[in-house]
mmCIF file of N, CA and C in Angstrom:
data_model
loop_
_atom_site.group_PDB
_atom_site.id
_atom_site.type_symbol
_atom_site.label_atom_id
_atom_site.label_comp_id
_atom_site.label_asym_id
_atom_site.label_seq_id
_atom_site.Cartn_x
_atom_site.Cartn_y
_atom_site.Cartn_z
ATOM 1 N N MET A 1153 -5.695 50.144 45.098
ATOM 2 C CA MET A 1153 -5.064 50.165 43.798
ATOM 3 C C MET A 1153 -5.871 49.283 42.868
ATOM 4 N N LYS A 1154 -6.182 49.810 41.683
ATOM 5 C CA LYS A 1154 -6.942 49.054 40.708
ATOM 6 C C LYS A 1154 -6.259 49.229 39.353
ATOM 7 N N ASN A 1155 -5.998 48.122 38.691
ATOM 8 C CA ASN A 1155 -5.317 48.153 37.390
ATOM 9 C C ASN A 1155 -3.996 48.912 37.454
ATOM 10 N N GLY A 1156 -3.305 48.797 38.575
ATOM 11 C CA GLY A 1156 -2.007 49.442 38.716
ATOM 12 C C GLY A 1156 -2.081 50.928 39.023
ATOM 13 N N LYS A 1157 -3.272 51.478 39.153
ATOM 14 C CA LYS A 1157 -3.425 52.912 39.428
ATOM 15 C C LYS A 1157 -3.690 53.115 40.913
ATOM 16 N N LYS A 1158 -3.020 54.100 41.475
ATOM 17 C CA LYS A 1158 -3.264 54.454 42.868
ATOM 18 C C LYS A 1158 -4.403 55.461 42.928
ATOM 19 N N TYR A 1159 -5.243 55.291 43.918
ATOM 20 C CA TYR A 1159 -6.316 56.242 44.128
ATOM 21 C C TYR A 1159 -5.947 57.124 45.300
ATOM 22 N N SER A 1160 -5.958 58.401 45.072
ATOM 23 C CA SER A 1160 -5.658 59.337 46.141
ATOM 24 C C SER A 1160 -6.422 60.630 45.884
ATOM 25 N N CYS A 1161 -6.408 61.466 46.862
ATOM 26 C CA CYS A 1161 -7.080 62.753 46.764
ATOM 27 C C CYS A 1161 -6.024 63.789 46.391
ATOM 28 N N ASP A 1162 -6.154 64.347 45.207
ATOM 29 C CA ASP A 1162 -5.192 65.336 44.744
ATOM 30 C C ASP A 1162 -5.679 66.764 44.958
ATOM 31 N N CYS A 1163 -6.830 66.903 45.585
ATOM 32 C CA CYS A 1163 -7.349 68.252 45.774
ATOM 33 C C CYS A 1163 -6.559 68.975 46.856
ATOM 34 N N GLU A 1164 -6.537 70.272 46.739
ATOM 35 C CA GLU A 1164 -5.824 71.077 47.731
ATOM 36 C C GLU A 1164 -6.790 71.832 48.623
ATOM 37 N N VAL A 1165 -8.072 71.603 48.397
ATOM 38 C CA VAL A 1165 -9.103 72.250 49.192
ATOM 39 C C VAL A 1165 -9.573 71.256 50.241
ATOM 40 N N ILE A 1166 -9.533 71.640 51.488
ATOM 41 C CA ILE A 1166 -10.052 70.783 52.551
ATOM 42 C C ILE A 1166 -11.538 71.091 52.681
ATOM 43 N N HIS A 1167 -12.322 70.056 52.668
ATOM 44 C CA HIS A 1167 -13.780 70.211 52.799
ATOM 45 C C HIS A 1167 -14.094 70.338 54.287
ATOM 46 N N ARG A 1168 -13.904 71.537 54.799
ATOM 47 C CA ARG A 1168 -14.008 71.794 56.243
ATOM 48 C C ARG A 1168 -15.361 71.411 56.812
ATOM 49 N N ASP A 1169 -16.431 71.663 56.060
ATOM 50 C CA ASP A 1169 -17.763 71.338 56.560
ATOM 51 C C ASP A 1169 -17.937 69.836 56.751
ATOM 52 N N ILE A 1170 -17.422 69.056 55.807
ATOM 53 C CA ILE A 1170 -17.513 67.602 55.923
ATOM 54 C C ILE A 1170 -16.661 67.104 57.082
ATOM 55 N N VAL A 1171 -15.440 67.596 57.171
ATOM 56 C CA VAL A 1171 -14.543 67.191 58.260
ATOM 57 C C VAL A 1171 -15.164 67.535 59.606
ATOM 58 N N ALA A 1172 -15.719 68.725 59.737
ATOM 59 C CA ALA A 1172 -16.324 69.146 61.009
ATOM 60 C C ALA A 1172 -17.527 68.283 61.359
ATOM 61 N N ARG A 1173 -18.365 67.983 60.362
ATOM 62 C CA ARG A 1173 -19.567 67.180 60.608
ATOM 63 C C ARG A 1173 -19.190 65.756 61.040
ATOM 64 N N VAL A 1174 -18.224 65.166 60.353
ATOM 65 C CA VAL A 1174 -17.807 63.808 60.697
ATOM 66 C C VAL A 1174 -17.092 63.788 62.044
ATOM 67 N N ARG A 1175 -16.283 64.801 62.318
ATOM 68 C CA ARG A 1175 -15.568 64.865 63.601
ATOM 69 C C ARG A 1175 -16.538 64.827 64.774
ATOM 70 N N LYS A 1176 -17.689 65.466 64.627
ATOM 71 C CA LYS A 1176 -18.694 65.485 65.704
ATOM 72 C C LYS A 1176 -19.250 64.094 65.990
ATOM 73 N N THR A 1177 -19.215 63.215 65.006
ATOM 74 C CA THR A 1177 -19.782 61.876 65.186
ATOM 75 C C THR A 1177 -18.754 60.851 65.663
ATOM 76 N N MET A 1178 -17.483 61.236 65.685
ATOM 77 C CA MET A 1178 -16.419 60.287 66.026
ATOM 78 C C MET A 1178 -16.380 60.026 67.527
ATOM 79 N N PRO A 1179 -16.464 58.760 67.928
ATOM 80 C CA PRO A 1179 -16.296 58.429 69.351
ATOM 81 C C PRO A 1179 -14.860 58.732 69.795
ATOM 82 N N ASP A 1180 -14.654 58.754 71.089
ATOM 83 C CA ASP A 1180 -13.297 59.009 71.579
ATOM 84 C C ASP A 1180 -12.407 57.794 71.331
ATOM 85 N N SER A 1181 -11.110 57.991 71.465
ATOM 86 C CA SER A 1181 -10.132 56.933 71.166
ATOM 87 C C SER A 1181 -10.354 55.693 72.010
ATOM 88 N N ARG A 1182 -10.788 55.866 73.246
ATOM 89 C CA ARG A 1182 -11.018 54.729 74.141
ATOM 90 C C ARG A 1182 -12.098 53.794 73.585
ATOM 91 N N ALA A 1183 -13.115 54.372 72.983
ATOM 92 C CA ALA A 1183 -14.189 53.560 72.403
ATOM 93 C C ALA A 1183 -13.657 52.717 71.245
ATOM 94 N N PHE A 1184 -12.778 53.280 70.431
ATOM 95 C CA PHE A 1184 -12.188 52.511 69.329
ATOM 96 C C PHE A 1184 -11.291 51.398 69.855
ATOM 97 N N TYR A 1185 -10.590 51.670 70.929
ATOM 98 C CA TYR A 1185 -9.739 50.656 71.546
ATOM 99 C C TYR A 1185 -10.599 49.484 72.035
ATOM 100 N N LYS A 1186 -11.711 49.799 72.695
ATOM 101 C CA LYS A 1186 -12.610 48.752 73.184
ATOM 102 C C LYS A 1186 -13.222 47.957 72.033
ATOM 103 N N LEU A 1187 -13.586 48.647 70.972
ATOM 104 C CA LEU A 1187 -14.172 47.968 69.818
ATOM 105 C C LEU A 1187 -13.148 47.050 69.153
ATOM 106 N N ALA A 1188 -11.911 47.515 69.042
ATOM 107 C CA ALA A 1188 -10.855 46.684 68.461
ATOM 108 C C ALA A 1188 -10.653 45.421 69.294
ATOM 109 N N ASN A 1189 -10.681 45.564 70.609
ATOM 110 C CA ASN A 1189 -10.540 44.395 71.483
ATOM 111 C C ASN A 1189 -11.724 43.443 71.345
ATOM 112 N N LEU A 1190 -12.910 43.991 71.168
ATOM 113 C CA LEU A 1190 -14.082 43.144 70.941
ATOM 114 C C LEU A 1190 -13.895 42.324 69.668
ATOM 115 N N TYR A 1191 -13.483 42.979 68.599
ATOM 116 C CA TYR A 1191 -13.298 42.269 67.334
ATOM 117 C C TYR A 1191 -12.166 41.255 67.401
ATOM 118 N N LYS A 1192 -11.185 41.477 68.245
ATOM 119 C CA LYS A 1192 -10.116 40.490 68.418
ATOM 120 C C LYS A 1192 -10.676 39.165 68.923
ATOM 121 N N MET A 1193 -11.710 39.224 69.724
ATOM 122 C CA MET A 1193 -12.319 37.997 70.232
ATOM 123 C C MET A 1193 -12.921 37.173 69.101
ATOM 124 N N PHE A 1194 -13.298 37.831 68.015
ATOM 125 C CA PHE A 1194 -13.885 37.143 66.867
ATOM 126 C C PHE A 1194 -12.821 36.693 65.867
ATOM 127 N N SER A 1195 -11.551 36.886 66.202
ATOM 128 C CA SER A 1195 -10.485 36.547 65.252
ATOM 129 C C SER A 1195 -9.901 35.155 65.483
ATOM 130 N N ASP A 1196 -10.501 34.396 66.359
ATOM 131 C CA ASP A 1196 -10.003 33.054 66.666
ATOM 132 C C ASP A 1196 -11.081 32.035 66.327
ATOM 133 N N GLY A 1197 -10.721 31.056 65.508
ATOM 134 C CA GLY A 1197 -11.686 30.047 65.074
ATOM 135 C C GLY A 1197 -12.317 29.266 66.207
ATOM 136 N N THR A 1198 -11.540 28.947 67.219
ATOM 137 C CA THR A 1198 -12.080 28.190 68.354
ATOM 138 C C THR A 1198 -13.127 29.007 69.098
ATOM 139 N N ARG A 1199 -12.825 30.272 69.334
ATOM 140 C CA ARG A 1199 -13.803 31.117 70.022
ATOM 141 C C ARG A 1199 -15.069 31.261 69.185
ATOM 142 N N LEU A 1200 -14.917 31.349 67.868
ATOM 143 C CA LEU A 1200 -16.091 31.442 67.005
ATOM 144 C C LEU A 1200 -16.948 30.182 67.078
ATOM 145 N N LYS A 1201 -16.293 29.027 67.140
ATOM 146 C CA LYS A 1201 -17.047 27.769 67.269
ATOM 147 C C LYS A 1201 -17.802 27.730 68.590
ATOM 148 N N ILE A 1202 -17.166 28.193 69.641
ATOM 149 C CA ILE A 1202 -17.827 28.231 70.954
ATOM 150 C C ILE A 1202 -19.025 29.169 70.896
ATOM 151 N N LEU A 1203 -18.848 30.346 70.308
ATOM 152 C CA LEU A 1203 -19.960 31.294 70.206
ATOM 153 C C LEU A 1203 -21.094 30.714 69.376
ATOM 154 N N ARG A 1204 -20.752 30.018 68.318
ATOM 155 C CA ARG A 1204 -21.790 29.402 67.482
ATOM 156 C C ARG A 1204 -22.575 28.369 68.279
ATOM 157 N N ALA A 1205 -21.849 27.526 69.000
ATOM 158 C CA ALA A 1205 -22.516 26.502 69.810
ATOM 159 C C ALA A 1205 -23.432 27.149 70.841
ATOM 160 N N LEU A 1206 -22.934 28.197 71.485
ATOM 161 C CA LEU A 1206 -23.728 28.852 72.524
ATOM 162 C C LEU A 1206 -24.891 29.661 71.945
ATOM 163 N N SER A 1207 -24.821 29.967 70.650
ATOM 164 C CA SER A 1207 -25.961 30.655 70.036
ATOM 165 C C SER A 1207 -27.136 29.700 69.841
ATOM 166 N N CYS A 1208 -26.829 28.392 69.870
ATOM 167 C CA CYS A 1208 -27.879 27.377 69.724
ATOM 168 C C CYS A 1208 -28.472 26.976 71.066
ATOM 169 N N ASN A 1209 -27.603 26.917 72.103
ATOM 170 C CA ASN A 1209 -28.067 26.435 73.403
ATOM 171 C C ASN A 1209 -27.017 26.751 74.456
ATOM 172 N N PHE A 1210 -27.453 26.911 75.714
ATOM 173 C CA PHE A 1210 -26.475 27.036 76.797
ATOM 174 C C PHE A 1210 -25.798 25.689 76.955
ATOM 175 N N MET A 1211 -24.516 25.711 77.331
ATOM 176 C CA MET A 1211 -23.759 24.461 77.416
ATOM 177 C C MET A 1211 -22.737 24.550 78.541
ATOM 178 N N CYS A 1212 -22.369 23.390 79.083
ATOM 179 C CA CYS A 1212 -21.304 23.325 80.081
ATOM 180 C C CYS A 1212 -19.970 23.081 79.372
ATOM 181 N N VAL A 1213 -18.883 23.247 80.090
ATOM 182 C CA VAL A 1213 -17.541 23.070 79.529
ATOM 183 C C VAL A 1213 -17.365 21.665 78.961
ATOM 184 N N CYS A 1214 -17.850 20.655 79.668
ATOM 185 C CA CYS A 1214 -17.706 19.265 79.205
ATOM 186 C C CYS A 1214 -18.379 19.055 77.863
ATOM 187 N N ASP A 1215 -19.590 19.578 77.714
ATOM 188 C CA ASP A 1215 -20.312 19.429 76.450
ATOM 189 C C ASP A 1215 -19.578 20.137 75.317
ATOM 190 N N LEU A 1216 -19.092 21.343 75.583
ATOM 191 C CA LEU A 1216 -18.348 22.083 74.569
ATOM 192 C C LEU A 1216 -17.066 21.344 74.176
ATOM 193 N N ALA A 1217 -16.389 20.777 75.160
ATOM 194 C CA ALA A 1217 -15.148 20.043 74.890
ATOM 195 C C ALA A 1217 -15.406 18.853 73.970
ATOM 196 N N VAL A 1218 -16.481 18.108 74.244
ATOM 197 C CA VAL A 1218 -16.828 16.960 73.399
ATOM 198 C C VAL A 1218 -17.209 17.439 72.004
ATOM 199 N N LEU A 1219 -18.037 18.454 71.921
ATOM 200 C CA LEU A 1219 -18.486 18.978 70.637
ATOM 201 C C LEU A 1219 -17.309 19.409 69.758
ATOM 202 N N LEU A 1220 -16.341 20.098 70.360
ATOM 203 C CA LEU A 1220 -15.230 20.673 69.600
ATOM 204 C C LEU A 1220 -13.997 19.781 69.541
ATOM 205 N N GLY A 1221 -14.035 18.648 70.259
ATOM 206 C CA GLY A 1221 -12.880 17.756 70.269
ATOM 207 C C GLY A 1221 -11.672 18.388 70.937
ATOM 208 N N MET A 1222 -11.921 19.071 72.034
ATOM 209 C CA MET A 1222 -10.868 19.775 72.767
ATOM 210 C C MET A 1222 -10.852 19.321 74.219
ATOM 211 N N THR A 1223 -9.808 19.712 74.927
ATOM 212 C CA THR A 1223 -9.773 19.433 76.360
ATOM 213 C C THR A 1223 -10.646 20.441 77.094
ATOM 214 N N LYS A 1224 -11.114 20.048 78.269
ATOM 215 C CA LYS A 1224 -11.901 20.970 79.091
ATOM 216 C C LYS A 1224 -11.076 22.202 79.451
ATOM 217 N N SER A 1225 -9.785 21.986 79.684
ATOM 218 C CA SER A 1225 -8.896 23.095 80.026
ATOM 219 C C SER A 1225 -8.811 24.120 78.898
ATOM 220 N N ALA A 1226 -8.678 23.641 77.669
ATOM 221 C CA ALA A 1226 -8.590 24.544 76.514
ATOM 222 C C ALA A 1226 -9.895 25.312 76.318
ATOM 223 N N VAL A 1227 -11.009 24.636 76.485
ATOM 224 C CA VAL A 1227 -12.307 25.292 76.349
ATOM 225 C C VAL A 1227 -12.484 26.325 77.459
ATOM 226 N N SER A 1228 -12.120 25.962 78.680
ATOM 227 C CA SER A 1228 -12.233 26.889 79.808
ATOM 228 C C SER A 1228 -11.410 28.152 79.579
ATOM 229 N N HIS A 1229 -10.235 27.990 79.014
ATOM 230 C CA HIS A 1229 -9.365 29.135 78.724
ATOM 231 C C HIS A 1229 -10.051 30.091 77.744
ATOM 232 N N GLN A 1230 -10.649 29.537 76.696
ATOM 233 C CA GLN A 1230 -11.341 30.374 75.715
ATOM 234 C C GLN A 1230 -12.596 31.016 76.314
ATOM 235 N N LEU A 1231 -13.302 30.272 77.127
ATOM 236 C CA LEU A 1231 -14.503 30.818 77.771
ATOM 237 C C LEU A 1231 -14.150 31.977 78.696
ATOM 238 N N LYS A 1232 -13.018 31.887 79.367
ATOM 239 C CA LYS A 1232 -12.593 32.981 80.245
ATOM 240 C C LYS A 1232 -12.371 34.248 79.427
ATOM 241 N N SER A 1233 -11.700 34.127 78.284
ATOM 242 C CA SER A 1233 -11.481 35.289 77.417
ATOM 243 C C SER A 1233 -12.805 35.867 76.933
ATOM 244 N N LEU A 1234 -13.702 35.007 76.529
ATOM 245 C CA LEU A 1234 -15.014 35.458 76.054
ATOM 246 C C LEU A 1234 -15.826 36.098 77.174
ATOM 247 N N ARG A 1235 -15.717 35.543 78.376
ATOM 248 C CA ARG A 1235 -16.445 36.104 79.524
ATOM 249 C C ARG A 1235 -15.895 37.478 79.890
ATOM 250 N N LEU A 1236 -14.560 37.623 79.904
ATOM 251 C CA LEU A 1236 -13.943 38.909 80.241
ATOM 252 C C LEU A 1236 -14.259 39.986 79.201
ATOM 253 N N SER A 1237 -14.582 39.555 77.995
ATOM 254 C CA SER A 1237 -14.973 40.491 76.940
ATOM 255 C C SER A 1237 -16.481 40.707 76.892
ATOM 256 N N ASN A 1238 -17.180 40.168 77.862
ATOM 257 C CA ASN A 1238 -18.640 40.299 77.971
ATOM 258 C C ASN A 1238 -19.381 39.721 76.771
ATOM 259 N N LEU A 1239 -18.830 38.650 76.206
ATOM 260 C CA LEU A 1239 -19.505 37.977 75.106
ATOM 261 C C LEU A 1239 -20.279 36.759 75.574
ATOM 262 N N VAL A 1240 -19.859 36.160 76.678
ATOM 263 C CA VAL A 1240 -20.593 35.045 77.269
ATOM 264 C C VAL A 1240 -20.813 35.316 78.751
ATOM 265 N N LYS A 1241 -21.801 34.653 79.282
ATOM 266 C CA LYS A 1241 -22.080 34.722 80.718
ATOM 267 C C LYS A 1241 -22.248 33.298 81.207
ATOM 268 N N TYR A 1242 -22.253 33.136 82.501
ATOM 269 C CA TYR A 1242 -22.416 31.788 83.047
ATOM 270 C C TYR A 1242 -23.417 31.801 84.184
ATOM 271 N N GLU A 1243 -23.931 30.595 84.444
ATOM 272 C CA GLU A 1243 -24.886 30.400 85.536
ATOM 273 C C GLU A 1243 -24.590 29.047 86.168
ATOM 274 N N LYS A 1244 -24.473 29.040 87.472
ATOM 275 C CA LYS A 1244 -24.238 27.783 88.184
ATOM 276 C C LYS A 1244 -25.571 27.139 88.514
ATOM 277 N N GLN A 1245 -25.622 25.834 88.241
ATOM 278 C CA GLN A 1245 -26.781 25.032 88.643
ATOM 279 C C GLN A 1245 -26.209 23.844 89.392
ATOM 280 N N GLY A 1246 -26.189 23.979 90.703
ATOM 281 C CA GLY A 1246 -25.542 22.964 91.530
ATOM 282 C C GLY A 1246 -24.045 23.042 91.318
ATOM 283 N N LYS A 1247 -23.434 21.927 90.942
ATOM 284 C CA LYS A 1247 -21.994 21.900 90.702
ATOM 285 C C LYS A 1247 -21.625 22.187 89.250
ATOM 286 N N ILE A 1248 -22.624 22.295 88.395
ATOM 287 C CA ILE A 1248 -22.373 22.484 86.969
ATOM 288 C C ILE A 1248 -22.521 23.962 86.599
ATOM 289 N N VAL A 1249 -21.584 24.452 85.785
ATOM 290 C CA VAL A 1249 -21.618 25.824 85.287
ATOM 291 C C VAL A 1249 -22.026 25.779 83.819
ATOM 292 N N TYR A 1250 -23.083 26.494 83.503
ATOM 293 C CA TYR A 1250 -23.568 26.561 82.126
ATOM 294 C C TYR A 1250 -23.239 27.931 81.537
ATOM 295 N N TYR A 1251 -22.773 27.918 80.301
ATOM 296 C CA TYR A 1251 -22.425 29.146 79.600
ATOM 297 C C TYR A 1251 -23.452 29.435 78.524
ATOM 298 N N SER A 1252 -23.663 30.724 78.271
ATOM 299 C CA SER A 1252 -24.554 31.161 77.198
ATOM 300 C C SER A 1252 -24.024 32.493 76.673
ATOM 301 N N LEU A 1253 -24.578 32.928 75.553
ATOM 302 C CA LEU A 1253 -24.185 34.229 75.032
ATOM 303 C C LEU A 1253 -24.634 35.308 76.008
ATOM 304 N N ALA A 1254 -23.856 36.364 76.094
ATOM 305 C CA ALA A 1254 -24.153 37.424 77.054
ATOM 306 C C ALA A 1254 -25.464 38.127 76.739
ATOM 307 N N ASP A 1255 -25.743 38.337 75.451
ATOM 308 C CA ASP A 1255 -26.997 38.995 75.059
ATOM 309 C C ASP A 1255 -27.235 38.814 73.565
ATOM 310 N N ASP A 1256 -28.331 39.369 73.093
ATOM 311 C CA ASP A 1256 -28.680 39.215 71.673
ATOM 312 C C ASP A 1256 -27.720 39.945 70.746
ATOM 313 N N HIS A 1257 -27.009 40.974 71.265
ATOM 314 C CA HIS A 1257 -26.045 41.684 70.421
ATOM 315 C C HIS A 1257 -24.970 40.734 69.912
ATOM 316 N N VAL A 1258 -24.530 39.827 70.754
ATOM 317 C CA VAL A 1258 -23.490 38.875 70.368
ATOM 318 C C VAL A 1258 -24.008 37.986 69.244
ATOM 319 N N LYS A 1259 -25.222 37.520 69.400
ATOM 320 C CA LYS A 1259 -25.836 36.681 68.368
ATOM 321 C C LYS A 1259 -25.954 37.463 67.056
ATOM 322 N N ASP A 1260 -26.333 38.736 67.143
ATOM 323 C CA ASP A 1260 -26.486 39.570 65.950
ATOM 324 C C ASP A 1260 -25.146 39.798 65.244
ATOM 325 N N ILE A 1261 -24.094 40.076 66.011
ATOM 326 C CA ILE A 1261 -22.763 40.277 65.424
ATOM 327 C C ILE A 1261 -22.346 39.018 64.679
ATOM 328 N N PHE A 1262 -22.543 37.897 65.313
ATOM 329 C CA PHE A 1262 -22.173 36.609 64.730
ATOM 330 C C PHE A 1262 -22.967 36.341 63.452
ATOM 331 N N ARG A 1263 -24.261 36.531 63.515
ATOM 332 C CA ARG A 1263 -25.145 36.298 62.366
ATOM 333 C C ARG A 1263 -24.776 37.221 61.211
ATOM 334 N N GLN A 1264 -24.556 38.495 61.500
ATOM 335 C CA GLN A 1264 -24.232 39.446 60.446
ATOM 336 C C GLN A 1264 -22.883 39.133 59.803
ATOM 337 N N GLY A 1265 -21.945 38.655 60.588
ATOM 338 C CA GLY A 1265 -20.652 38.258 60.036
ATOM 339 C C GLY A 1265 -20.809 37.150 59.012
ATOM 340 N N PHE A 1266 -21.614 36.145 59.337
ATOM 341 C CA PHE A 1266 -21.849 35.051 58.395
ATOM 342 C C PHE A 1266 -22.608 35.526 57.160
ATOM 343 N N GLU A 1267 -23.572 36.423 57.346
ATOM 344 C CA GLU A 1267 -24.296 36.969 56.200
ATOM 345 C C GLU A 1267 -23.339 37.710 55.273
ATOM 346 N N HIS A 1268 -22.417 38.443 55.861
ATOM 347 C CA HIS A 1268 -21.459 39.214 55.067
ATOM 348 C C HIS A 1268 -20.558 38.303 54.240
ATOM 349 N N ILE A 1269 -20.043 37.236 54.845
ATOM 350 C CA ILE A 1269 -19.140 36.373 54.075
ATOM 351 C C ILE A 1269 -19.909 35.593 53.011
ATOM 352 N N LYS A 1270 -21.189 35.296 53.255
ATOM 353 C CA LYS A 1270 -21.988 34.618 52.229
ATOM 354 C C LYS A 1270 -22.222 35.536 51.029
ATOM 355 N N GLU A 1271 -22.438 36.824 51.291
ATOM 356 C CA GLU A 1271 -22.645 37.799 50.220
ATOM 357 C C GLU A 1271 -21.386 37.949 49.365
ATOM 358 N N SER A 1272 -20.234 37.920 49.981
ATOM 359 C CA SER A 1272 -18.989 38.150 49.244
ATOM 360 C C SER A 1272 -18.654 37.007 48.302
ATOM 361 N N LYS A 1273 -19.319 35.863 48.448
ATOM 362 C CA LYS A 1273 -19.082 34.721 47.552
ATOM 363 C C LYS A 1273 -19.858 34.848 46.253
ATOM 364 N N LYS A 1274 -20.825 35.742 46.220
ATOM 365 C CA LYS A 1274 -21.687 35.873 45.034
ATOM 366 C C LYS A 1274 -20.942 36.529 43.897
#
């Protein structure tokens, strides 16, 4: 709605060619469900801070807890959610578990999100 006016399509002709072409490109419903769940992981400020930290360097739970001013338990809980969503991975080195981003796609999603919000301020 802009200036109190609603925008809608008042045409009575369905653009069948456009609908058919776009329908061919649409992923199945399961893919949208998975994508929605992925984006849910980015909807929590704490998880975003963890992802940001891990985009700089691999870190253990203790280091993340100190950095974020949180308990190890709270950080571990968030890391579990991120790990189950394939956004972070871990590697054991002796008794210490180090976390890092799962792959460059995660870093790219994060970077592009920040670029987008910076653009919207202009």
